[in-house]
PDB file of C-alpha atoms in Angstrom:
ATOM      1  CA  UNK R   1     106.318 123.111 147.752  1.00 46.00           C
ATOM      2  CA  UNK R   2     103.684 121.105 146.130  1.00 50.00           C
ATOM      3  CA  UNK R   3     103.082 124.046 143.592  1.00 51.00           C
ATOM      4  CA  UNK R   4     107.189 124.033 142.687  1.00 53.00           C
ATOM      5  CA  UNK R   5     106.761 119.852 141.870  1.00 53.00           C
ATOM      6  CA  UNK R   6     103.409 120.342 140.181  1.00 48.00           C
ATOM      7  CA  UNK R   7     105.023 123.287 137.965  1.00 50.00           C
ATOM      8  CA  UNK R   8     108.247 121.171 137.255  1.00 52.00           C
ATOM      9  CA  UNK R   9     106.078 117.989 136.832  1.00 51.00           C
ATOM     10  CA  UNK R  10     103.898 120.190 133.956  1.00 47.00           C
ATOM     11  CA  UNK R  11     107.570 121.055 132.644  1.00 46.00           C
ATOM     12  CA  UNK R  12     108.585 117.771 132.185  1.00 50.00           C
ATOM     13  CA  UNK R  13     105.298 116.133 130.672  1.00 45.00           C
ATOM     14  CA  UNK R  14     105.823 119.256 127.828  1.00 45.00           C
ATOM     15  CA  UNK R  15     109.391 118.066 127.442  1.00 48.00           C
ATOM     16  CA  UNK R  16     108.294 114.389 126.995  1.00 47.00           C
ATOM     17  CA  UNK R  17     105.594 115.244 124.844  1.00 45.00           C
ATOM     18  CA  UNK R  18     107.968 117.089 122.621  1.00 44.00           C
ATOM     19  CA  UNK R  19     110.569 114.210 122.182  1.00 42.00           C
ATOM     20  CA  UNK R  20     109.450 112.139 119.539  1.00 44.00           C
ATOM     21  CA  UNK R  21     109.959 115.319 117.485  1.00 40.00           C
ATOM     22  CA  UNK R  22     113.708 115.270 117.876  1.00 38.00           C
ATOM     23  CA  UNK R  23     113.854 111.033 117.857  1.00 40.00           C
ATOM     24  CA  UNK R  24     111.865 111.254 114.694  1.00 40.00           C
ATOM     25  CA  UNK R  25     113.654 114.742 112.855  1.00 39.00           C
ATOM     26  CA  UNK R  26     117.080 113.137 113.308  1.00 41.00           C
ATOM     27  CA  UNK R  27     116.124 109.868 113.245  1.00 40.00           C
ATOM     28  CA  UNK R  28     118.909 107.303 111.029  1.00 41.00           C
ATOM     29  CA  UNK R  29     119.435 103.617 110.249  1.00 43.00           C
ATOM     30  CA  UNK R  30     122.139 102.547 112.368  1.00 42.00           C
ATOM     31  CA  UNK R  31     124.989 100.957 110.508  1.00 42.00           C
ATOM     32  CA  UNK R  32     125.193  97.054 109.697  1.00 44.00           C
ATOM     33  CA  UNK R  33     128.200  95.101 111.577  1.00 43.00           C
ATOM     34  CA  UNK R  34     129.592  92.288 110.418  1.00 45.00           C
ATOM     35  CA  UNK R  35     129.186  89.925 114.108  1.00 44.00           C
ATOM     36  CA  UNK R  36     125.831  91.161 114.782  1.00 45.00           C
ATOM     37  CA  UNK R  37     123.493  88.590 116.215  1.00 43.00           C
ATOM     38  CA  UNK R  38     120.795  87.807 113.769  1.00 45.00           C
ATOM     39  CA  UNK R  39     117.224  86.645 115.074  1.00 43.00           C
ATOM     40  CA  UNK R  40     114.181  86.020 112.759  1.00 48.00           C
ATOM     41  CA  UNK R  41     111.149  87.977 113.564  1.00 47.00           C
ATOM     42  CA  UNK R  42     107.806  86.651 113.939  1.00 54.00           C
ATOM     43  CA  UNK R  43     104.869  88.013 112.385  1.00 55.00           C
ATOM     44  CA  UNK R  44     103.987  89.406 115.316  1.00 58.00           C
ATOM     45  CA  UNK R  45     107.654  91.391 115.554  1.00 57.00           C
ATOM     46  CA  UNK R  46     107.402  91.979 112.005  1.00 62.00           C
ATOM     47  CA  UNK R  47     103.915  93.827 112.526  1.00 63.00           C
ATOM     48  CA  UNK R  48     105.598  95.959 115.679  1.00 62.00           C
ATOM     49  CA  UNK R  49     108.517  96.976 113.526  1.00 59.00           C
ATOM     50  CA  UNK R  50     105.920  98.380 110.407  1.00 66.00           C
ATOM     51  CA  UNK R  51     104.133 100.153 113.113  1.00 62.00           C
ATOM     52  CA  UNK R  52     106.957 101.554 114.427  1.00 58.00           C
ATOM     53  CA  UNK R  53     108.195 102.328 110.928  1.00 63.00           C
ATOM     54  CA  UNK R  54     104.571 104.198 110.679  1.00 66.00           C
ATOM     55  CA  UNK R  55     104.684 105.875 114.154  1.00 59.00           C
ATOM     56  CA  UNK R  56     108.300 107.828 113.036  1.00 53.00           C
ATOM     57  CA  UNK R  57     107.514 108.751 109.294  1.00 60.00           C
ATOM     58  CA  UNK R  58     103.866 110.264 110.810  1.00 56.00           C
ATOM     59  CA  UNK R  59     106.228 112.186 113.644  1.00 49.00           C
ATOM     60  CA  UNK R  60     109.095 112.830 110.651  1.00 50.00           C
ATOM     61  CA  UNK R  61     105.784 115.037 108.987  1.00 54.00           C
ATOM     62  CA  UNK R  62     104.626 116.113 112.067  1.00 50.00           C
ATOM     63  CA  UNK R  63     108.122 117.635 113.029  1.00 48.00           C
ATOM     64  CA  UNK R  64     108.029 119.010 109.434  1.00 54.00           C
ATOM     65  CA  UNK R  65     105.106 120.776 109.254  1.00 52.00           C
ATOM     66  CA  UNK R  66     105.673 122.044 112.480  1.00 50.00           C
ATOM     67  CA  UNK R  67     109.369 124.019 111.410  1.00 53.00           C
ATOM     68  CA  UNK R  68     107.315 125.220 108.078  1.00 57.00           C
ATOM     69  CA  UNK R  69     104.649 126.560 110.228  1.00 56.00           C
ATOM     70  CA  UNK R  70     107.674 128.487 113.293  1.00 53.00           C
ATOM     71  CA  UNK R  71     109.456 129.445 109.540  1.00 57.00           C
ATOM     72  CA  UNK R  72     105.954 131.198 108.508  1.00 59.00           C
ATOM     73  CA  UNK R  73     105.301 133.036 111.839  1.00 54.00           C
ATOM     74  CA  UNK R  74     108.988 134.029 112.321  1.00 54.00           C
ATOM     75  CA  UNK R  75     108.478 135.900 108.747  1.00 57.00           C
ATOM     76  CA  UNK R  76     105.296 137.359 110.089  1.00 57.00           C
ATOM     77  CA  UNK R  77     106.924 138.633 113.104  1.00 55.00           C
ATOM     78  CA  UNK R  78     109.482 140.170 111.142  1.00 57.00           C
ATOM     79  CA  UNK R  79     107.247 142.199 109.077  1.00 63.00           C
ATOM     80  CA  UNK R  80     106.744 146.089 108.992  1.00 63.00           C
ATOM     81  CA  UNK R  81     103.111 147.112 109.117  1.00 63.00           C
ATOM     82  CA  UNK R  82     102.085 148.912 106.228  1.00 66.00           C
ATOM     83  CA  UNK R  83      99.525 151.315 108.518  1.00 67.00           C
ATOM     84  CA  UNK R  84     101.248 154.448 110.210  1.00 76.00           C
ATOM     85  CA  UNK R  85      98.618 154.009 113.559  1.00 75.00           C
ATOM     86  CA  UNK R  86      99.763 150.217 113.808  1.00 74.00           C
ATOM     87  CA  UNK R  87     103.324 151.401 113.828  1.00 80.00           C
ATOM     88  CA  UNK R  88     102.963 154.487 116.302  1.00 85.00           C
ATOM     89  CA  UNK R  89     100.977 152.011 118.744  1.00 81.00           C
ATOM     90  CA  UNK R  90     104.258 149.350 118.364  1.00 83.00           C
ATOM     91  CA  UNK R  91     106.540 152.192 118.757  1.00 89.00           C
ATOM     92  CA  UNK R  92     104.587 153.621 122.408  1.00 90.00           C
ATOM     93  CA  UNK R  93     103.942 150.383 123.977  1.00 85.00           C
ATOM     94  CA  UNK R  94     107.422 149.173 122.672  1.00 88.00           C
ATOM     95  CA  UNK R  95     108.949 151.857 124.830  1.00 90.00           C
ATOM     96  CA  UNK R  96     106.783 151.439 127.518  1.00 88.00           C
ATOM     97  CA  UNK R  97     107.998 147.717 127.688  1.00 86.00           C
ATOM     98  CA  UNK R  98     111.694 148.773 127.079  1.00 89.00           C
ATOM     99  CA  UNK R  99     111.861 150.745 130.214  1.00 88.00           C
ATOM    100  CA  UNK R 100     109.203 149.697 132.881  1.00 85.00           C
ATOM    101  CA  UNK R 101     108.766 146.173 131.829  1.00 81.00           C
ATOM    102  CA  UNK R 102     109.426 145.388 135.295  1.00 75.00           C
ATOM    103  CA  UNK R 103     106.797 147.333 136.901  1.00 76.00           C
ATOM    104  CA  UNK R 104     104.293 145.608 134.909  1.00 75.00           C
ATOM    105  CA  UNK R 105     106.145 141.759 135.983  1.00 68.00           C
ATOM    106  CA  UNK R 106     102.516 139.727 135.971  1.00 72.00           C
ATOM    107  CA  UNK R 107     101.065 141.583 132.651  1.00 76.00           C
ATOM    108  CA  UNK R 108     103.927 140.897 130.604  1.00 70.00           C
ATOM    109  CA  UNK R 109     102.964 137.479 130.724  1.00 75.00           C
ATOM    110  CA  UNK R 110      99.534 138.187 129.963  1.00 80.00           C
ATOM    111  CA  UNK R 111     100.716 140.199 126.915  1.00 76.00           C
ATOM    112  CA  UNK R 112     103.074 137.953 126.139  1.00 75.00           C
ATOM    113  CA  UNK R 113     100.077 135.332 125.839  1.00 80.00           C
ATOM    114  CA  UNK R 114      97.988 137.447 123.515  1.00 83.00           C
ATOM    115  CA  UNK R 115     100.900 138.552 121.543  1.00 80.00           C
ATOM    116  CA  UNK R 116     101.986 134.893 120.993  1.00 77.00           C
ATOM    117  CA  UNK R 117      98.211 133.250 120.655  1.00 82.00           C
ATOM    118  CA  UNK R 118      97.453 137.042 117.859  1.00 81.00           C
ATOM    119  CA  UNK R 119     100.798 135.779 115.451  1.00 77.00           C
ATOM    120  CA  UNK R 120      99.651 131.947 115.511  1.00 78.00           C
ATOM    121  CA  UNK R 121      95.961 133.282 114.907  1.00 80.00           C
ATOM    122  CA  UNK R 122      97.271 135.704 111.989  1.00 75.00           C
ATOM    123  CA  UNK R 123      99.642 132.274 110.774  1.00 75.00           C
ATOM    124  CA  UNK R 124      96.897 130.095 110.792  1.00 78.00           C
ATOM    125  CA  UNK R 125      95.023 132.497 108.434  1.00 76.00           C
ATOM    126  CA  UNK R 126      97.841 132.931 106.160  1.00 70.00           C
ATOM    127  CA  UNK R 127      96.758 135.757 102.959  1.00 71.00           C
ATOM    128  CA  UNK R 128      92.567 135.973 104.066  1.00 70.00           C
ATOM    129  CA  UNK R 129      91.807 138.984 103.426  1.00 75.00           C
ATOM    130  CA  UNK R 130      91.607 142.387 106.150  1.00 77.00           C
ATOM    131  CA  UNK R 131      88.541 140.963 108.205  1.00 80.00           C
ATOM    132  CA  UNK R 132      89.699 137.827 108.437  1.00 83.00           C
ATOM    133  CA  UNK R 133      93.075 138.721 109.602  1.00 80.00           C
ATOM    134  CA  UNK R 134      91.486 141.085 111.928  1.00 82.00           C
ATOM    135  CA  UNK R 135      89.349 138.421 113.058  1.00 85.00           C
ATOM    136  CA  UNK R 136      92.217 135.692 113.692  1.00 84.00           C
ATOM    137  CA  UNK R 137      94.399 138.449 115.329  1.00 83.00           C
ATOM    138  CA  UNK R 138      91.459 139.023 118.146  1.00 88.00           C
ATOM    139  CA  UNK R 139      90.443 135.632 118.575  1.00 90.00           C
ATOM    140  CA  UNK R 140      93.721 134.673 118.783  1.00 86.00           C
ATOM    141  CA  UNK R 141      94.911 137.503 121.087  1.00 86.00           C
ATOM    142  CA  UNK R 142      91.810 136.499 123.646  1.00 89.00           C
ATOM    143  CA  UNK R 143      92.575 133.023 123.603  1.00 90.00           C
ATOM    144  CA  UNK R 144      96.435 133.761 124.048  1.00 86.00           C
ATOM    145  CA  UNK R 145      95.225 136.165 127.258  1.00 85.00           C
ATOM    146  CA  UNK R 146      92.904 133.217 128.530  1.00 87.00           C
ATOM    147  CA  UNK R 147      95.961 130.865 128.110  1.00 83.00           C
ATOM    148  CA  UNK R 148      97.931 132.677 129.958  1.00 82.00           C
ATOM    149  CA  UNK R 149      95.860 133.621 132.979  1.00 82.00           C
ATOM    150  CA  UNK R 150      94.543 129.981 133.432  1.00 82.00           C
ATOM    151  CA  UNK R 151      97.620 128.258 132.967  1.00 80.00           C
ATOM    152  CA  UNK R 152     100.026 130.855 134.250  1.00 76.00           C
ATOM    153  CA  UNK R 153     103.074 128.649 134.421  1.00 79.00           C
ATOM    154  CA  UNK R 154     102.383 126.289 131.581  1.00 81.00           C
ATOM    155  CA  UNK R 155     102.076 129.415 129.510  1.00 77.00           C
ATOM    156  CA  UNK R 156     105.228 130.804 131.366  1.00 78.00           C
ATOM    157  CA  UNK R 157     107.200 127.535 129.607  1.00 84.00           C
ATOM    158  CA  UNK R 158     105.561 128.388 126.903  1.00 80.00           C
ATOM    159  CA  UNK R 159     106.673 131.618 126.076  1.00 76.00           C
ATOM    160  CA  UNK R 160     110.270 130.695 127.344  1.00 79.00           C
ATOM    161  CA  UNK R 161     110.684 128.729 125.022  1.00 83.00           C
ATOM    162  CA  UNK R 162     108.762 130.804 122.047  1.00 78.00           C
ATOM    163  CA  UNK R 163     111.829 133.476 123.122  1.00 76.00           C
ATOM    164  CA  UNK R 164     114.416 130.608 123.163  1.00 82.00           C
ATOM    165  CA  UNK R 165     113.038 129.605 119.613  1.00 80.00           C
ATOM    166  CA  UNK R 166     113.200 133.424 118.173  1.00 77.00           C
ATOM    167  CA  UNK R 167     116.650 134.107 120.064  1.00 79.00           C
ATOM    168  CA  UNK R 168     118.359 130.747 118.329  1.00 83.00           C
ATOM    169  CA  UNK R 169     116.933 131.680 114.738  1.00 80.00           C
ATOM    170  CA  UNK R 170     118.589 135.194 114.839  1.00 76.00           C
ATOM    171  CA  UNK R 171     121.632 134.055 116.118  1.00 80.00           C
ATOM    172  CA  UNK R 172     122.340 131.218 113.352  1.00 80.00           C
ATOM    173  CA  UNK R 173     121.243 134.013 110.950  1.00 77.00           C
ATOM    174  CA  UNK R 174     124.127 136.382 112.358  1.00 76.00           C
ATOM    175  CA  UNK R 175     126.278 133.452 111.933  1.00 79.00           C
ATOM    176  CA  UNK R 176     124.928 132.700 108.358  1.00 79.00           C
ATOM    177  CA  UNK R 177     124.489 129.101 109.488  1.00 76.00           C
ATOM    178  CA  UNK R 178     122.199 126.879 109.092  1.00 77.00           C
ATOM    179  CA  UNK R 179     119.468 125.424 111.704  1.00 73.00           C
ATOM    180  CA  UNK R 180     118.261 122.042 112.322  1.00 77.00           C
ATOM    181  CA  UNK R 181     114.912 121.143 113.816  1.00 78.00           C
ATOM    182  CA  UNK R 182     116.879 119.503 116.808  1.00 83.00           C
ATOM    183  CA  UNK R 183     118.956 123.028 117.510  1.00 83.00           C
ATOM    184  CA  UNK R 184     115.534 125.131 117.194  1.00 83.00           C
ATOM    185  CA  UNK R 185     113.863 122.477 119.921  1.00 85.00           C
ATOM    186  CA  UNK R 186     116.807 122.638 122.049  1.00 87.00           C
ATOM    187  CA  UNK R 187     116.302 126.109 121.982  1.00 85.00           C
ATOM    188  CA  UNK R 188     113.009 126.060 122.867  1.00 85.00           C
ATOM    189  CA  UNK R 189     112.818 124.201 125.879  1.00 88.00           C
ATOM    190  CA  UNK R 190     116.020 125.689 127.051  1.00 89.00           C
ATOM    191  CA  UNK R 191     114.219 128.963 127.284  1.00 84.00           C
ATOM    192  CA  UNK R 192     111.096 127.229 128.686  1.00 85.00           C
ATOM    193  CA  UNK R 193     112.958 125.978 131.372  1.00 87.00           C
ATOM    194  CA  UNK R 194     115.155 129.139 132.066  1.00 83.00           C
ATOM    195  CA  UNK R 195     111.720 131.135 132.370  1.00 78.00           C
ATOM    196  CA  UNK R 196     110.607 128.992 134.652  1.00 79.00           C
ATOM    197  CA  UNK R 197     113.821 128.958 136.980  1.00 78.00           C
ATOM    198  CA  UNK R 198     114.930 132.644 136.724  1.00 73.00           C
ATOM    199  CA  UNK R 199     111.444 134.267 136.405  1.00 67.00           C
ATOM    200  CA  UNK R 200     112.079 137.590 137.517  1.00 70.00           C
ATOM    201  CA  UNK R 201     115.344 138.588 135.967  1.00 75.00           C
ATOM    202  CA  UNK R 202     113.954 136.863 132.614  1.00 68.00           C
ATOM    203  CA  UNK R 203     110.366 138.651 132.475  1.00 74.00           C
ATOM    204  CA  UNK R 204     112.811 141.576 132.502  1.00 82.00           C
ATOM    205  CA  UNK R 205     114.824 140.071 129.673  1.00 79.00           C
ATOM    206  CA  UNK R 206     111.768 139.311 127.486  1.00 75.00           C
ATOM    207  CA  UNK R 207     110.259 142.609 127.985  1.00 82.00           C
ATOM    208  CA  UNK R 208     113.050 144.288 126.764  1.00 88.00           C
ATOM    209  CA  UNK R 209     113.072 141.972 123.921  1.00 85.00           C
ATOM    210  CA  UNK R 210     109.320 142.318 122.978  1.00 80.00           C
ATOM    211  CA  UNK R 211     109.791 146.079 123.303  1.00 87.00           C
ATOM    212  CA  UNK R 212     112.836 145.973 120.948  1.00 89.00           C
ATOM    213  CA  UNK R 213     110.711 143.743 118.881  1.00 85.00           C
ATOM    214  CA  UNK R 214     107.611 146.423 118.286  1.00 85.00           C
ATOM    215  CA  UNK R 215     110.081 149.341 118.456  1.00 89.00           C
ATOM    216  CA  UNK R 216     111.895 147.738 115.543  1.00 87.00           C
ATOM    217  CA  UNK R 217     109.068 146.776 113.523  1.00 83.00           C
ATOM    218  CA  UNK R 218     107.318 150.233 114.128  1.00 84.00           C
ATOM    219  CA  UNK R 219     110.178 151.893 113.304  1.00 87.00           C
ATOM    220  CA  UNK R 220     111.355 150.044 110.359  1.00 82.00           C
ATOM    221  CA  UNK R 221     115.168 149.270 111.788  1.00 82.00           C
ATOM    222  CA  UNK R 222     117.415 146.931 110.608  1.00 76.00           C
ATOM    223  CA  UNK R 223     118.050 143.482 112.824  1.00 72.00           C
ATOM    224  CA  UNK R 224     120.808 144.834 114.504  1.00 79.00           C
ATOM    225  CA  UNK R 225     118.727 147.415 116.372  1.00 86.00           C
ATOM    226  CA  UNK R 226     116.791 144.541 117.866  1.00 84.00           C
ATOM    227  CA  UNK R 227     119.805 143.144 119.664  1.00 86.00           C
ATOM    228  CA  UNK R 228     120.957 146.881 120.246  1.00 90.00           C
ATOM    229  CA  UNK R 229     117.598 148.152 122.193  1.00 91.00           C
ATOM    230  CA  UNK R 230     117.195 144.783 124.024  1.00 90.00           C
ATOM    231  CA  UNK R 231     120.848 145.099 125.777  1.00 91.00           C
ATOM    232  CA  UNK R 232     119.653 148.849 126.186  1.00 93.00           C
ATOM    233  CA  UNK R 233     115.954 148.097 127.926  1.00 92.00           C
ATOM    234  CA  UNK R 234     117.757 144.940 130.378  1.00 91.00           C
ATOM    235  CA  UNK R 235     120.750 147.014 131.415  1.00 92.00           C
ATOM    236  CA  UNK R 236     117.964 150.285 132.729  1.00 92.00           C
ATOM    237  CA  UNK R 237     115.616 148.359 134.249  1.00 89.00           C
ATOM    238  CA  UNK R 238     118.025 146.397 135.810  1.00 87.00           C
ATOM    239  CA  UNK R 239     119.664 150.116 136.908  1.00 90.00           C
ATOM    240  CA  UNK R 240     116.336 150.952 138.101  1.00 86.00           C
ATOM    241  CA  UNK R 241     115.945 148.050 140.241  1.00 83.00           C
ATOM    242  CA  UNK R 242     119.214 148.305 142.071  1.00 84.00           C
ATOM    243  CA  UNK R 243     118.952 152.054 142.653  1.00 85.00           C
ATOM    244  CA  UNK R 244     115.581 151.321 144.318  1.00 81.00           C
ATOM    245  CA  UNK R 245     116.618 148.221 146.495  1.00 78.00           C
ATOM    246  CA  UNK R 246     113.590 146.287 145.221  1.00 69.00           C
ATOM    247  CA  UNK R 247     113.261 142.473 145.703  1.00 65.00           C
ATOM    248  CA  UNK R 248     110.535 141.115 143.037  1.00 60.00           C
ATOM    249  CA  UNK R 249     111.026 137.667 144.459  1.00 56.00           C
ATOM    250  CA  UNK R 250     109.187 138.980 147.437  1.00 51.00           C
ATOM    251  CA  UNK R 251     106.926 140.511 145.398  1.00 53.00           C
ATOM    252  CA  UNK R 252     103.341 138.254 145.459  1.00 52.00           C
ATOM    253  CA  UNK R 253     101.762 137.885 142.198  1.00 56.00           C
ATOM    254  CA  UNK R 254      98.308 139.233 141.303  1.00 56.00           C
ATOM    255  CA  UNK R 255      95.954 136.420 140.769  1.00 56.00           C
ATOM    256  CA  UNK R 256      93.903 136.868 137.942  1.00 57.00           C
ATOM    257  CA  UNK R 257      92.551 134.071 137.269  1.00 56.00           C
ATOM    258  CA  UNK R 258      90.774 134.866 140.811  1.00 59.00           C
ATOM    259  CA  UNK R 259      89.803 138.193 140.108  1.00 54.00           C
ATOM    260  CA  UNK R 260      87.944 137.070 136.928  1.00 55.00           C
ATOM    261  CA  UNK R 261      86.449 134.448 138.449  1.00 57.00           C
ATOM    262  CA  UNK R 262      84.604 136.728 141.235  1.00 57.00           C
ATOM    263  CA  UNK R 263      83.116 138.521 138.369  1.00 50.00           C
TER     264      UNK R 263
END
């Protein structure tokens, strides 16, 4: 019980902390009416109200350079590799996730960690050069996989709502609409906080998803094939776990964090 609170509690702190980003993105001056009540500020008031002025342009550029940097990573993402190897690896452990991903519940987070924490390494980088690529994409990977295993349910939210954030983008561009800061954010800790309550059925959902993911970008499909192999992956693992009468809620987790402590 005090694990469920402490995991919700870490929820809401995230959710909190992420606020000021909507406050501030779609932040406007409210309209002057005619029997408002006027009161004259003191200096002091006057210096709260600059400071406050202060505190939302610094979030407005915060919030900003945070959508440039999601726009810059989703393009990333999207990208076909350019080496053959890279695209057969994609293609095998694509498939692998498609199908089993829910044998393998407590590494897809794991993988989902280093897969995450490799993109934001390789977006940090930006255009510098093959070894330092290379070099963000590992460091980036291993802190991702650290991440994950230390702060299994933070990194849970996490990567809820990293899915939530890629899931609303592709769905405003199959509606050729566009999308506000305040709709990706929604987005984002909607699918943190769906992660967190429907863990099982969703770890199948994003595995299918990652697999599609590599599959498509070792492959070289279109964006419809995404959505296609997704629906594909969900609907036979979710086959597979009815025709086996296996309850993953029951199933306990593998502690690695423990395990790599002992050693």
């Amino acid at each position: 019980m005090n694990a469920k609170i402490l995991r919700w509690a870490l929820v809401l702190v995230v959710s909190l902390c992420m606020l000021p980003l909507v406050i501030a993105q779609d932040a406007q001056p409210t309209a002057t009416i005619d029997d408002t009540i006027e009161i004259d500020l003191s200096e002091t008031g006057e210096s709260i109200e600059n400071a406050a002025g202060q505190a939302v342009e610094a979030t407005e550029n915060i919030a900003e350079a945070t959508l440039s940097a999601v726009d810059q990573l989703l393009i990333r993402l999207s990208t076909v590799p350019n080496n053959t190897v890279l695209q057969v690896v994609l293609v095998i452990i694509g498939a692998v996730l498609l199908v089993f991903g829910w044998r393998i519940y407590d590494e897809i987070i794991l993988l989902a960690g280093a897969f995450i924490g490799a993109a934001i390494g390789l977006n940090l980088v930006g255009d510098g050069g093959v070894v330092l690529e290379v070099a963000a994409f590992l460091i980036g990977g291993l802190l991702g996989l650290i991440f994950a295993i230390f702060f299994y349910f933070i990194a849970m939210f996490f990567i809820g709502a990293y899915i939530g954030l890629i899931l609303t983008v592709a769905l405003f561009n199959l509606l050729g609409v566009a999308v506000s800061s305040l709709v990706l954010l929604i987005g984002a800790i909607v699918g943190g906080l769906l992660i967190l309550a429907l863990s099982t059925q969703l770890m199948i959902i994003l595995s299918a998803i990652i697999g599609a993911q590599m599959i498509v970008l070792g492959l070289g499909l279109t964006g419809e094939w995404l959505l296609i192999l997704a629906i594909v992956g969900m609907v036979i693992q979710f086959i597979a776990i009815r025709a086996m009468n296996i309850d993953l809620r029951r199933r306990p987790r593998r502690n690695y964090r423990r395990m790599l402590l002992r050693r």
